[in-house]
Amino acid sequence: MEGGWEQARHISRRVAHGAAGAGRATVRAGKATAGGTARAGRATAKGARKVGKATRRLTYAGGAGRTGLGRLIELSAGNSASDALVTVALASTVFFGVPVGEARGSVALYLVITMLPFGLLAPFVGPILDRFRSGRRYVMAGTLFGRGLLCFAMAAAVGPGDLPTLFIGALGVLVLSKAYNVSRAAIMPSVLPADITLVSANARVALFTLVSAGVAVPVGAGLTAWLGSAAILRVAMVAFLLLGVVAVRLPRHVDSPDTEEEGAAPRWRTLLKVGPAVAEAVWANVAVRVFSGFLLFFLLFLVQDKAVPWLAAAEPWAHDPFFDIPKTIALLAGAAGLGGLAGAAVANWTRNHAPQLIVLVTLAITAVTTVVSAVFFGVWTALLISLVAAFAQELGKLALDAIVQREIGEEVRSSTFGVVEAVLQLAWVFGGLVGLVLSLGRSSLAGLVTLSVVLTGALGWLLVARRKRVRATKADLRRRRAEAAAETTAEAAAAHSETAPYPEPDVQDEPPAKLDPTKPLTNPNG
């Protein structure tokens, strides 16, 4: 009996010892896990600090840190990333979350709702911003705070599927984003360092905004799949509110004093009042925006309908296993992103050389690429035309911004940018609606041929108008030079006649005058 109790005590001691060892092992494992997590966190924080320092050196290079351009670049990059998060969060709700047939109706409704307010607000946004030139920081902060509140409302509407609220919120975010871009473009000359040109400064802003958006899109897509659209909209809300605080802390010289005379009538800007150079650049960019909007929705719905050659094979064995619908859309989006980066890089490389020529060259490139794509349409030409569309849109817009900043005075610069942004947005929406309608025919050739004709006609019209304007300018210059030369000749002749000496009288043939001795000695000739 005692041996049994002794054996039981021995077994219990072994069990207790094993449990204690397991507990110590668990504690050690927990400590190791905590230590590894802490080390990973420190490494991540250290890497983030290094990336932040490297980014700060790039944004503040060339004197941008002294003038405030560096802060503006960082603010614009954060703004672009937050807009990308909103776009990704709404994509599954408004677009990709419905079947293809229903998506056409939703997208068309969104485009129409987008187009109408821009047509109504275009005459007012710019003049309002010009009225508040002394508070541009607060205007930019207001656009950011407003988008934060709209993101909060859209996050609440995602759960019950309130599409009207989502549409109105998305529209408000878009309008406020355009208002921010107008304000940012208007203050660019105020923060321009002496060693950086306008085209280079705009290109630097564009590069960082594109990179930040490119990073935010996959991160936002992953977080949306994990947490849902509502959570991402709330993250975007917090980001917009923080960026609004950053906007208020921009340098004070961003705000220019109001120099308008009291009682002066407001100056309204239209395409007829911006001058020939700006109008030419605007019309060229309008053609490129129509091309970009058309191509986006036309190719997207053709791919989803499997109406493209590499997806429309009659036999299943003829299908390319790699180029399915999701991978094709991803490749087209990647080509567009690469084209935008290339456009910003080329703009930075060209500096300030002939921005008027750059906008015409971008239009010519798009026309030629569209013709080639219509003749040899395939997966590689689709990727090429997507890349060229984004490249031309980015490069042409940067050149246009430089032209407006150089040609238009500060007192009406925001009005001009407001008109330009509204016209370009309307052109993109119009092109998207046309592409949406033509995609119903499931014919890539018809759509691309139509686009080629429109782009070629626009390029020819701009070249003819430019040639007429150059000829008229040269003729007017020759006339002015001739008039100036004639006036100079007449003035010289008049001056010579006034300063020439009087001719001496010829008195050699006249007899000398005789003096009368009975009269006093005075002038005998009176």
Short mmCIF file of C-alpha atoms in Angstrom, two decimals:
data_model
loop_
_atom_site.label_atom_id
_atom_site.label_comp_id
_atom_site.label_asym_id
_atom_site.label_seq_id
_atom_site.Cartn_x
_atom_site.Cartn_y
_atom_site.Cartn_z
CA MET A 1 0.00 0.00 0.00
CA GLU A 2 2.77 2.35 0.90
CA GLY A 3 4.51 1.49 -2.35
CA GLY A 4 1.38 2.49 -4.27
CA TRP A 5 1.16 5.85 -2.50
CA GLU A 6 4.86 6.42 -3.10
CA GLN A 7 4.46 5.68 -6.79
CA ALA A 8 1.47 8.02 -7.00
CA ARG A 9 3.42 10.81 -5.32
CA HIS A 10 6.31 10.21 -7.70
CA ILE A 11 4.00 10.40 -10.69
CA SER A 12 2.36 13.58 -9.38
CA ARG A 13 5.78 15.17 -8.83
CA ARG A 14 6.77 14.28 -12.40
CA VAL A 15 3.51 15.71 -13.73
CA ALA A 16 3.99 18.90 -11.71
CA HIS A 17 7.57 19.17 -12.89
CA GLY A 18 6.47 18.68 -16.48
CA ALA A 19 3.74 21.26 -16.12
CA ALA A 20 6.22 23.71 -14.63
CA GLY A 21 8.63 23.03 -17.49
CA ALA A 22 5.86 23.52 -20.02
CA GLY A 23 4.91 26.77 -18.31
CA ARG A 24 8.50 27.97 -18.38
CA ALA A 25 8.74 26.98 -22.06
CA THR A 26 5.54 28.86 -22.79
CA VAL A 27 6.86 31.90 -20.98
CA ARG A 28 10.13 31.68 -22.88
CA ALA A 29 8.24 31.31 -26.17
CA GLY A 30 6.06 34.29 -25.27
CA LYS A 31 9.10 36.36 -24.39
CA ALA A 32 10.81 35.32 -27.63
CA THR A 33 7.70 36.20 -29.63
CA ALA A 34 7.37 39.53 -27.86
CA GLY A 35 11.06 40.22 -28.41
CA GLY A 36 10.80 39.32 -32.09
CA THR A 37 7.74 41.50 -32.47
CA ALA A 38 9.49 44.37 -30.73
CA ARG A 39 12.57 43.94 -32.90
CA ALA A 40 10.40 43.80 -36.05
CA GLY A 41 8.58 46.93 -34.89
CA ARG A 42 11.85 48.74 -34.23
CA ALA A 43 13.19 47.64 -37.63
CA THR A 44 10.00 48.81 -39.33
CA ALA A 45 10.10 52.14 -37.51
CA LYS A 46 13.76 52.54 -38.39
CA GLY A 47 13.05 51.77 -42.03
CA ALA A 48 10.13 54.19 -42.03
CA ARG A 49 12.37 56.91 -40.56
CA LYS A 50 14.98 56.28 -43.26
CA VAL A 51 12.36 56.42 -45.99
CA GLY A 52 10.94 59.60 -44.47
CA LYS A 53 14.36 61.25 -44.33
CA ALA A 54 15.13 60.25 -47.92
CA THR A 55 11.74 61.57 -49.04
CA ARG A 56 12.29 64.80 -47.13
CA ARG A 57 15.68 65.28 -48.86
CA LEU A 58 14.01 64.84 -52.25
CA THR A 59 11.06 67.12 -51.57
CA TYR A 60 13.22 69.85 -50.02
CA ALA A 61 15.94 69.74 -52.71
CA GLY A 62 16.81 72.82 -54.77
CA GLY A 63 15.66 75.34 -52.17
CA ALA A 64 12.13 73.88 -51.95
CA GLY A 65 12.40 73.68 -48.17
CA ARG A 66 12.99 77.43 -47.79
CA THR A 67 10.12 78.60 -50.00
CA GLY A 68 7.46 76.13 -48.83
CA LEU A 69 7.41 74.04 -52.02
CA GLY A 70 8.55 70.98 -50.06
CA ARG A 71 5.61 71.23 -47.66
CA LEU A 72 3.25 71.72 -50.58
CA ILE A 73 4.63 68.59 -52.26
CA GLU A 74 4.15 66.54 -49.10
CA LEU A 75 0.63 67.90 -48.65
CA SER A 76 -0.26 67.09 -52.28
CA ALA A 77 1.17 63.58 -51.92
CA GLY A 78 -0.98 62.95 -48.85
CA ASN A 79 -3.99 64.39 -50.64
CA SER A 80 -3.43 62.06 -53.60
CA ALA A 81 -3.02 59.00 -51.35
CA SER A 82 -6.23 59.83 -49.47
CA ASP A 83 -8.15 60.28 -52.74
CA ALA A 84 -6.80 56.90 -53.88
CA LEU A 85 -8.11 55.28 -50.67
CA VAL A 86 -11.55 56.77 -51.31
CA THR A 87 -11.51 55.51 -54.91
CA VAL A 88 -10.52 51.99 -53.86
CA ALA A 89 -13.12 51.93 -51.10
CA LEU A 90 -15.89 53.01 -53.48
CA ALA A 91 -14.80 50.76 -56.36
CA SER A 92 -16.31 47.57 -54.96
CA THR A 93 -19.43 49.45 -53.87
CA VAL A 94 -20.25 51.47 -56.97
CA PHE A 95 -18.54 49.71 -59.86
CA PHE A 96 -17.06 46.23 -59.47
CA GLY A 97 -19.63 45.10 -56.94
CA VAL A 98 -22.42 44.84 -59.58
CA PRO A 99 -22.73 42.80 -62.79
CA VAL A 100 -21.40 44.21 -66.04
CA GLY A 101 -24.78 45.15 -67.45
CA GLU A 102 -25.83 46.97 -64.29
CA ALA A 103 -22.37 48.55 -63.97
CA ARG A 104 -22.90 50.43 -67.23
CA GLY A 105 -25.99 52.10 -65.85
CA SER A 106 -24.32 52.96 -62.54
CA VAL A 107 -21.23 54.37 -64.23
CA ALA A 108 -23.30 56.38 -66.72
CA LEU A 109 -25.35 57.83 -63.87
CA TYR A 110 -22.19 58.71 -61.97
CA LEU A 111 -20.68 60.41 -65.05
CA VAL A 112 -23.83 62.44 -65.68
CA ILE A 113 -24.06 63.48 -62.02
CA THR A 114 -20.37 64.42 -62.19
CA MET A 115 -20.74 66.49 -65.33
CA LEU A 116 -23.71 68.64 -64.32
CA PRO A 117 -22.26 70.26 -61.16
CA PHE A 118 -19.00 71.08 -62.93
CA GLY A 119 -20.94 72.89 -65.63
CA LEU A 120 -22.82 74.84 -62.96
CA LEU A 121 -19.90 75.50 -60.60
CA ALA A 122 -17.24 76.35 -63.19
CA PRO A 123 -18.11 80.08 -63.40
CA PHE A 124 -18.06 80.44 -59.60
CA VAL A 125 -15.23 78.32 -58.18
CA GLY A 126 -12.40 80.36 -59.67
CA PRO A 127 -13.74 83.84 -58.80
CA ILE A 128 -14.51 82.69 -55.25
CA LEU A 129 -10.93 81.47 -54.85
CA ASP A 130 -9.64 84.75 -56.31
CA ARG A 131 -11.69 86.64 -53.74
CA PHE A 132 -9.91 84.73 -50.97
CA ARG A 133 -6.33 85.09 -52.19
CA SER A 134 -5.36 86.33 -48.74
CA GLY A 135 -6.60 83.06 -47.21
CA ARG A 136 -5.57 80.37 -49.66
CA ARG A 137 -4.22 78.16 -46.88
CA TYR A 138 -7.63 78.11 -45.26
CA VAL A 139 -9.35 77.44 -48.59
CA MET A 140 -7.11 74.40 -49.14
CA ALA A 141 -7.72 73.27 -45.57
CA GLY A 142 -11.47 73.67 -46.12
CA THR A 143 -11.40 71.36 -49.13
CA LEU A 144 -9.58 68.74 -47.03
CA PHE A 145 -11.86 69.07 -43.99
CA GLY A 146 -14.91 68.88 -46.27
CA ARG A 147 -13.73 65.63 -47.82
CA GLY A 148 -13.14 64.21 -44.37
CA LEU A 149 -16.75 64.87 -43.41
CA LEU A 150 -18.00 63.41 -46.69
CA CYS A 151 -15.96 60.25 -46.08
CA PHE A 152 -17.65 59.92 -42.67
CA ALA A 153 -21.08 60.16 -44.33
CA MET A 154 -20.18 57.65 -47.05
CA ALA A 155 -18.82 55.20 -44.47
CA ALA A 156 -22.20 55.28 -42.73
CA ALA A 157 -23.96 54.70 -46.08
CA VAL A 158 -21.93 51.65 -47.12
CA GLY A 159 -23.60 49.24 -44.70
CA PRO A 160 -27.25 49.85 -45.72
CA GLY A 161 -26.24 50.29 -49.38
CA ASP A 162 -27.48 53.88 -49.66
CA LEU A 163 -26.40 54.55 -53.27
CA PRO A 164 -27.74 58.16 -53.49
CA THR A 165 -25.62 59.13 -50.49
CA LEU A 166 -22.61 57.38 -51.99
CA PHE A 167 -23.07 59.14 -55.33
CA ILE A 168 -23.52 62.56 -53.73
CA GLY A 169 -20.58 61.99 -51.40
CA ALA A 170 -18.34 60.82 -54.23
CA LEU A 171 -19.37 63.86 -56.26
CA GLY A 172 -18.57 66.18 -53.37
CA VAL A 173 -15.17 64.56 -52.90
CA LEU A 174 -14.45 65.01 -56.60
CA VAL A 175 -15.49 68.69 -56.64
CA LEU A 176 -13.48 69.49 -53.51
CA SER A 177 -10.49 67.61 -54.94
CA LYS A 178 -10.64 69.78 -58.06
CA ALA A 179 -10.94 72.90 -55.91
CA TYR A 180 -7.82 71.81 -54.03
CA ASN A 181 -5.97 71.32 -57.32
CA VAL A 182 -7.02 74.79 -58.48
CA SER A 183 -5.73 76.36 -55.26
CA ARG A 184 -2.50 74.36 -55.38
CA ALA A 185 -1.81 75.37 -58.99
CA ALA A 186 -2.60 79.03 -58.26
CA ILE A 187 -0.10 79.28 -55.38
CA MET A 188 2.71 77.45 -57.18
CA PRO A 189 4.47 80.67 -58.34
CA SER A 190 4.41 81.92 -54.71
CA VAL A 191 6.53 78.98 -53.48
CA LEU A 192 8.75 78.62 -56.54
CA PRO A 193 12.50 78.64 -55.72
CA ALA A 194 14.85 80.66 -57.88
CA ASP A 195 16.58 77.58 -59.32
CA ILE A 196 13.44 75.65 -60.29
CA THR A 197 11.18 76.38 -63.27
CA LEU A 198 7.40 76.13 -63.24
CA VAL A 199 7.33 72.98 -65.37
CA SER A 200 9.89 71.30 -63.10
CA ALA A 201 8.01 72.28 -59.93
CA ASN A 202 4.72 70.99 -61.33
CA ALA A 203 6.46 67.79 -62.44
CA ARG A 204 7.95 67.28 -58.98
CA VAL A 205 4.51 67.60 -57.40
CA ALA A 206 3.06 65.22 -59.97
CA LEU A 207 5.78 62.60 -59.41
CA PHE A 208 5.21 62.46 -55.67
CA THR A 209 1.43 62.44 -56.02
CA LEU A 210 1.55 59.58 -58.52
CA VAL A 211 3.95 57.57 -56.37
CA SER A 212 1.86 58.09 -53.25
CA ALA A 213 -1.32 57.10 -55.10
CA GLY A 214 0.43 54.05 -56.55
CA VAL A 215 1.43 52.95 -53.06
CA ALA A 216 -2.00 53.70 -51.57
CA VAL A 217 -3.98 51.72 -54.17
CA PRO A 218 -2.65 48.21 -53.36
CA VAL A 219 -2.56 48.99 -49.63
CA GLY A 220 -6.12 50.25 -49.78
CA ALA A 221 -7.23 47.23 -51.83
CA GLY A 222 -5.73 44.84 -49.27
CA LEU A 223 -7.26 46.70 -46.33
CA THR A 224 -10.63 46.86 -48.11
CA ALA A 225 -10.62 43.10 -48.61
CA TRP A 226 -9.69 42.62 -44.95
CA LEU A 227 -11.64 45.34 -43.13
CA GLY A 228 -14.27 46.44 -45.65
CA SER A 229 -15.04 49.68 -47.50
CA ALA A 230 -16.49 51.48 -44.49
CA ALA A 231 -13.30 51.08 -42.45
CA ILE A 232 -11.14 52.42 -45.32
CA LEU A 233 -13.42 55.43 -45.71
CA ARG A 234 -12.96 56.16 -42.01
CA VAL A 235 -9.18 55.88 -42.44
CA ALA A 236 -9.42 58.36 -45.33
CA MET A 237 -11.52 60.65 -43.10
CA VAL A 238 -8.77 60.76 -40.48
CA ALA A 239 -6.14 61.35 -43.17
CA PHE A 240 -8.06 64.28 -44.67
CA LEU A 241 -8.56 65.90 -41.27
CA LEU A 242 -4.85 65.64 -40.46
CA LEU A 243 -3.92 67.03 -43.88
CA GLY A 244 -6.22 69.98 -43.27
CA VAL A 245 -4.15 70.87 -40.22
CA VAL A 246 -0.98 70.60 -42.35
CA ALA A 247 -2.51 72.94 -44.94
CA VAL A 248 -3.17 75.62 -42.32
CA ARG A 249 0.50 75.42 -41.29
CA LEU A 250 1.82 76.25 -44.77
CA PRO A 251 4.05 79.37 -44.98
CA ARG A 252 2.24 82.69 -44.73
CA HIS A 253 3.58 84.01 -48.02
CA VAL A 254 1.31 81.47 -49.74
CA ASP A 255 -1.48 83.96 -49.05
CA SER A 256 -1.15 86.93 -51.39
CA PRO A 257 -2.72 90.29 -50.48
CA ASP A 258 -5.94 91.34 -52.14
CA THR A 259 -4.96 94.06 -54.60
CA GLU A 260 -8.31 94.56 -56.30
CA GLU A 261 -9.60 98.10 -56.25
CA GLU A 262 -12.68 98.64 -54.17
CA GLY A 263 -15.83 98.76 -56.26
CA ALA A 264 -14.16 97.18 -59.29
CA ALA A 265 -16.26 94.76 -61.28
CA PRO A 266 -15.24 91.10 -60.98
CA ARG A 267 -13.29 89.70 -63.91
CA TRP A 268 -14.70 86.48 -65.31
CA ARG A 269 -12.57 84.05 -67.24
CA THR A 270 -13.68 82.01 -70.25
CA LEU A 271 -11.72 80.33 -73.04
CA LEU A 272 -12.30 83.47 -75.12
CA LYS A 273 -10.48 85.68 -72.59
CA VAL A 274 -7.36 83.70 -71.69
CA GLY A 275 -5.28 84.58 -74.74
CA PRO A 276 -4.35 82.48 -77.79
CA ALA A 277 -1.46 80.59 -76.17
CA VAL A 278 -3.54 79.39 -73.20
CA ALA A 279 -6.58 78.64 -75.37
CA GLU A 280 -4.50 76.50 -77.74
CA ALA A 281 -3.04 74.51 -74.84
CA VAL A 282 -6.50 74.06 -73.31
CA TRP A 283 -8.05 72.72 -76.53
CA ALA A 284 -5.16 70.31 -77.04
CA ASN A 285 -5.63 69.02 -73.49
CA VAL A 286 -9.38 68.77 -74.06
CA ALA A 287 -8.75 66.41 -76.97
CA VAL A 288 -6.35 64.34 -74.84
CA ARG A 289 -8.87 64.18 -71.97
CA VAL A 290 -11.63 63.02 -74.32
CA PHE A 291 -9.21 60.35 -75.54
CA SER A 292 -8.37 59.30 -71.96
CA GLY A 293 -11.97 59.09 -70.73
CA PHE A 294 -13.09 57.24 -73.85
CA LEU A 295 -10.29 54.72 -73.65
CA LEU A 296 -10.78 53.96 -69.95
CA PHE A 297 -14.43 52.92 -70.14
CA PHE A 298 -14.28 51.55 -73.69
CA LEU A 299 -11.43 49.11 -72.99
CA LEU A 300 -12.68 48.25 -69.50
CA PHE A 301 -16.11 47.14 -70.67
CA LEU A 302 -14.73 45.39 -73.75
CA VAL A 303 -12.49 43.35 -71.48
CA GLN A 304 -15.30 42.54 -69.06
CA ASP A 305 -17.53 41.53 -72.00
CA LYS A 306 -14.67 39.40 -73.44
CA ALA A 307 -14.95 41.36 -76.70
CA VAL A 308 -11.18 41.69 -77.18
CA PRO A 309 -9.19 39.30 -79.42
CA TRP A 310 -7.20 37.62 -76.65
CA LEU A 311 -10.34 36.81 -74.64
CA ALA A 312 -12.87 36.22 -77.43
CA ALA A 313 -11.45 33.01 -78.94
CA ALA A 314 -14.16 30.63 -80.11
CA GLU A 315 -12.51 27.52 -78.73
CA PRO A 316 -11.62 27.23 -75.04
CA TRP A 317 -8.24 25.74 -75.88
CA ALA A 318 -7.35 28.90 -77.86
CA HIS A 319 -7.66 31.13 -74.76
CA ASP A 320 -4.43 32.41 -73.31
CA PRO A 321 -4.36 31.13 -69.70
CA PHE A 322 -2.43 34.18 -68.51
CA PHE A 323 -4.48 37.05 -69.95
CA ASP A 324 -7.78 36.52 -68.18
CA ILE A 325 -10.09 39.40 -67.18
CA PRO A 326 -8.58 40.34 -63.79
CA LYS A 327 -5.00 40.09 -65.04
CA THR A 328 -5.80 42.14 -68.16
CA ILE A 329 -7.40 44.90 -66.09
CA ALA A 330 -4.42 44.85 -63.72
CA LEU A 331 -1.97 45.11 -66.63
CA LEU A 332 -3.90 47.99 -68.20
CA ALA A 333 -3.93 49.81 -64.85
CA GLY A 334 -0.20 49.19 -64.44
CA ALA A 335 0.50 50.53 -67.93
CA ALA A 336 -1.54 53.66 -67.15
CA GLY A 337 0.35 54.21 -63.91
CA LEU A 338 3.69 53.77 -65.65
CA GLY A 339 2.62 56.22 -68.35
CA GLY A 340 1.72 58.85 -65.76
CA LEU A 341 5.11 58.49 -64.07
CA ALA A 342 6.85 58.73 -67.43
CA GLY A 343 4.93 61.91 -68.28
CA ALA A 344 5.92 63.56 -65.01
CA ALA A 345 9.56 62.48 -65.46
CA VAL A 346 9.69 63.84 -69.01
CA ALA A 347 8.13 67.11 -67.84
CA ASN A 348 10.84 67.43 -65.21
CA TRP A 349 13.50 66.69 -67.83
CA THR A 350 12.19 69.20 -70.39
CA ARG A 351 12.32 71.98 -67.76
CA ASN A 352 10.64 75.09 -69.23
CA HIS A 353 11.40 74.47 -72.89
CA ALA A 354 8.49 75.38 -75.22
CA PRO A 355 5.43 74.19 -73.25
CA GLN A 356 3.24 75.26 -76.20
CA LEU A 357 5.10 72.79 -78.39
CA ILE A 358 4.83 70.06 -75.75
CA VAL A 359 1.02 70.10 -75.72
CA LEU A 360 0.87 69.77 -79.51
CA VAL A 361 3.43 66.95 -79.47
CA THR A 362 1.41 65.03 -76.87
CA LEU A 363 -1.71 65.34 -79.03
CA ALA A 364 0.22 64.14 -82.08
CA ILE A 365 1.57 61.14 -80.16
CA THR A 366 -1.93 60.14 -79.04
CA ALA A 367 -3.30 60.43 -82.58
CA VAL A 368 -0.53 58.29 -84.10
CA THR A 369 -0.80 55.67 -81.34
CA THR A 370 -4.57 55.44 -81.77
CA VAL A 371 -4.22 54.87 -85.52
CA VAL A 372 -1.63 52.15 -84.95
CA SER A 373 -3.81 50.50 -82.28
CA ALA A 374 -6.85 50.54 -84.58
CA VAL A 375 -4.89 48.73 -87.31
CA PHE A 376 -3.01 46.25 -85.09
CA PHE A 377 -5.32 45.85 -82.11
CA GLY A 378 -4.18 43.25 -79.58
CA VAL A 379 -3.11 42.89 -76.01
CA TRP A 380 0.23 44.65 -76.53
CA THR A 381 -1.26 47.57 -78.48
CA ALA A 382 -3.93 47.89 -75.76
CA LEU A 383 -1.20 48.16 -73.16
CA LEU A 384 0.67 50.65 -75.38
CA ILE A 385 -2.33 52.88 -75.91
CA SER A 386 -3.12 52.83 -72.15
CA LEU A 387 0.44 53.89 -71.40
CA VAL A 388 0.37 56.65 -74.03
CA ALA A 389 -3.00 57.95 -72.81
CA ALA A 390 -1.72 58.41 -69.26
CA PHE A 391 1.60 59.81 -70.51
CA ALA A 392 -0.06 62.40 -72.75
CA GLN A 393 -2.59 63.40 -70.12
CA GLU A 394 0.08 63.96 -67.45
CA LEU A 395 2.64 65.72 -69.67
CA GLY A 396 0.07 67.88 -71.44
CA LYS A 397 -1.55 68.98 -68.17
CA LEU A 398 1.81 69.92 -66.62
CA ALA A 399 2.71 71.99 -69.68
CA LEU A 400 -0.72 73.64 -69.58
CA ASP A 401 -0.28 74.53 -65.90
CA ALA A 402 3.06 76.16 -66.67
CA ILE A 403 1.52 78.18 -69.51
CA VAL A 404 -1.33 79.42 -67.31
CA GLN A 405 1.01 80.26 -64.43
CA ARG A 406 3.23 82.23 -66.81
CA GLU A 407 0.63 83.98 -68.97
CA ILE A 408 -2.14 84.79 -66.45
CA GLY A 409 -1.85 87.38 -63.70
CA GLU A 410 -2.26 86.41 -60.07
CA GLU A 411 -5.46 88.41 -59.61
CA VAL A 412 -7.40 86.08 -61.96
CA ARG A 413 -5.20 82.97 -61.94
CA SER A 414 -7.58 80.93 -59.79
CA SER A 415 -10.48 81.86 -62.08
CA THR A 416 -8.51 80.65 -65.08
CA PHE A 417 -7.55 77.40 -63.39
CA GLY A 418 -11.16 76.92 -62.33
CA VAL A 419 -12.34 77.22 -65.93
CA VAL A 420 -9.54 74.95 -67.15
CA GLU A 421 -10.24 72.23 -64.57
CA ALA A 422 -13.97 72.34 -65.28
CA VAL A 423 -13.48 72.13 -69.05
CA LEU A 424 -11.02 69.25 -68.75
CA GLN A 425 -13.30 67.37 -66.36
CA LEU A 426 -16.27 67.82 -68.69
CA ALA A 427 -14.16 66.61 -71.62
CA TRP A 428 -13.13 63.49 -69.68
CA VAL A 429 -16.74 62.78 -68.72
CA PHE A 430 -17.92 63.28 -72.30
CA GLY A 431 -15.25 60.91 -73.59
CA GLY A 432 -16.21 58.35 -70.94
CA LEU A 433 -19.89 58.48 -71.93
CA VAL A 434 -19.03 58.04 -75.62
CA GLY A 435 -16.75 55.11 -74.79
CA LEU A 436 -19.49 53.60 -72.62
CA VAL A 437 -21.99 53.79 -75.48
CA LEU A 438 -19.64 52.47 -78.16
CA SER A 439 -18.61 49.54 -75.95
CA LEU A 440 -22.15 48.19 -76.40
CA GLY A 441 -21.26 47.39 -80.02
CA ARG A 442 -18.43 45.05 -78.84
CA SER A 443 -16.26 46.27 -81.75
CA SER A 444 -12.81 47.56 -80.90
CA LEU A 445 -12.19 48.65 -84.49
CA ALA A 446 -15.21 50.98 -84.66
CA GLY A 447 -14.34 52.72 -81.41
CA LEU A 448 -10.65 53.19 -82.17
CA VAL A 449 -11.34 54.41 -85.73
CA THR A 450 -13.80 56.99 -84.36
CA LEU A 451 -11.24 58.11 -81.81
CA SER A 452 -8.50 58.33 -84.47
CA VAL A 453 -10.65 60.56 -86.67
CA VAL A 454 -11.49 62.89 -83.76
CA LEU A 455 -7.87 63.21 -82.59
CA THR A 456 -6.50 63.74 -86.09
CA GLY A 457 -9.14 66.38 -86.81
CA ALA A 458 -8.38 68.20 -83.56
CA LEU A 459 -4.65 68.18 -84.27
CA GLY A 460 -5.15 69.46 -87.83
CA TRP A 461 -7.49 72.24 -86.64
CA LEU A 462 -5.01 73.41 -83.98
CA LEU A 463 -2.10 73.36 -86.45
CA VAL A 464 -4.05 75.35 -89.04
CA ALA A 465 -5.19 77.87 -86.41
CA ARG A 466 -1.63 78.17 -85.12
CA ARG A 467 -0.28 78.77 -88.63
CA LYS A 468 -2.89 81.47 -89.28
CA ARG A 469 -2.11 83.13 -85.96
CA VAL A 470 1.63 83.06 -86.64
CA ARG A 471 1.12 84.55 -90.10
CA ALA A 472 -1.16 87.26 -88.73
CA THR A 473 1.36 88.03 -85.98
CA LYS A 474 4.21 88.30 -88.49
CA ALA A 475 2.16 90.53 -90.81
CA ASP A 476 1.19 92.77 -87.90
CA LEU A 477 4.84 92.93 -86.82
CA ARG A 478 5.98 93.91 -90.31
CA ARG A 479 3.26 96.57 -90.50
CA ARG A 480 4.29 98.01 -87.14
CA ARG A 481 7.93 98.03 -88.13
CA ALA A 482 7.09 99.83 -91.39
CA GLU A 483 4.98 102.39 -89.54
CA ALA A 484 7.71 102.87 -86.96
CA ALA A 485 10.33 103.33 -89.71
CA ALA A 486 8.12 105.85 -91.51
CA GLU A 487 7.53 107.78 -88.31
CA THR A 488 11.23 107.74 -87.53
CA THR A 489 12.06 109.07 -91.02
CA ALA A 490 9.43 111.83 -90.76
CA GLU A 491 10.65 112.86 -87.30
CA ALA A 492 14.26 112.94 -88.51
CA ALA A 493 13.33 115.11 -91.49
CA ALA A 494 11.36 117.50 -89.30
CA ALA A 495 14.18 117.72 -86.79
CA HIS A 496 16.68 118.42 -89.57
CA SER A 497 14.51 121.18 -91.04
CA GLU A 498 14.12 122.82 -87.63
CA THR A 499 17.82 122.78 -86.78
CA ALA A 500 19.22 123.74 -90.24
CA PRO A 501 20.82 127.38 -90.46
CA TYR A 502 19.05 130.10 -92.42
CA PRO A 503 20.58 130.71 -95.90
CA GLU A 504 22.72 133.81 -96.21
CA PRO A 505 21.39 136.49 -98.68
CA ASP A 506 23.24 136.90 -101.93
CA VAL A 507 24.37 140.59 -101.85
CA GLN A 508 27.29 140.43 -104.26
CA ASP A 509 25.34 141.95 -107.17
CA GLU A 510 23.74 144.78 -105.14
CA PRO A 511 25.54 148.17 -104.90
CA PRO A 512 26.67 149.21 -101.45
CA ALA A 513 24.36 151.54 -99.58
CA LYS A 514 25.25 155.27 -99.50
CA LEU A 515 25.30 157.13 -96.19
CA ASP A 516 23.58 160.51 -95.75
CA PRO A 517 25.94 162.82 -93.84
CA THR A 518 23.06 165.02 -92.65
CA LYS A 519 21.44 162.18 -90.65
CA PRO A 520 22.66 160.55 -87.53
CA LEU A 521 24.73 157.41 -87.92
CA THR A 522 22.07 154.67 -87.60
CA ASN A 523 21.06 151.62 -89.57
CA PRO A 524 20.67 152.92 -93.13
CA ASN A 525 18.33 150.04 -94.01
CA GLY A 526 15.94 150.82 -91.18
#
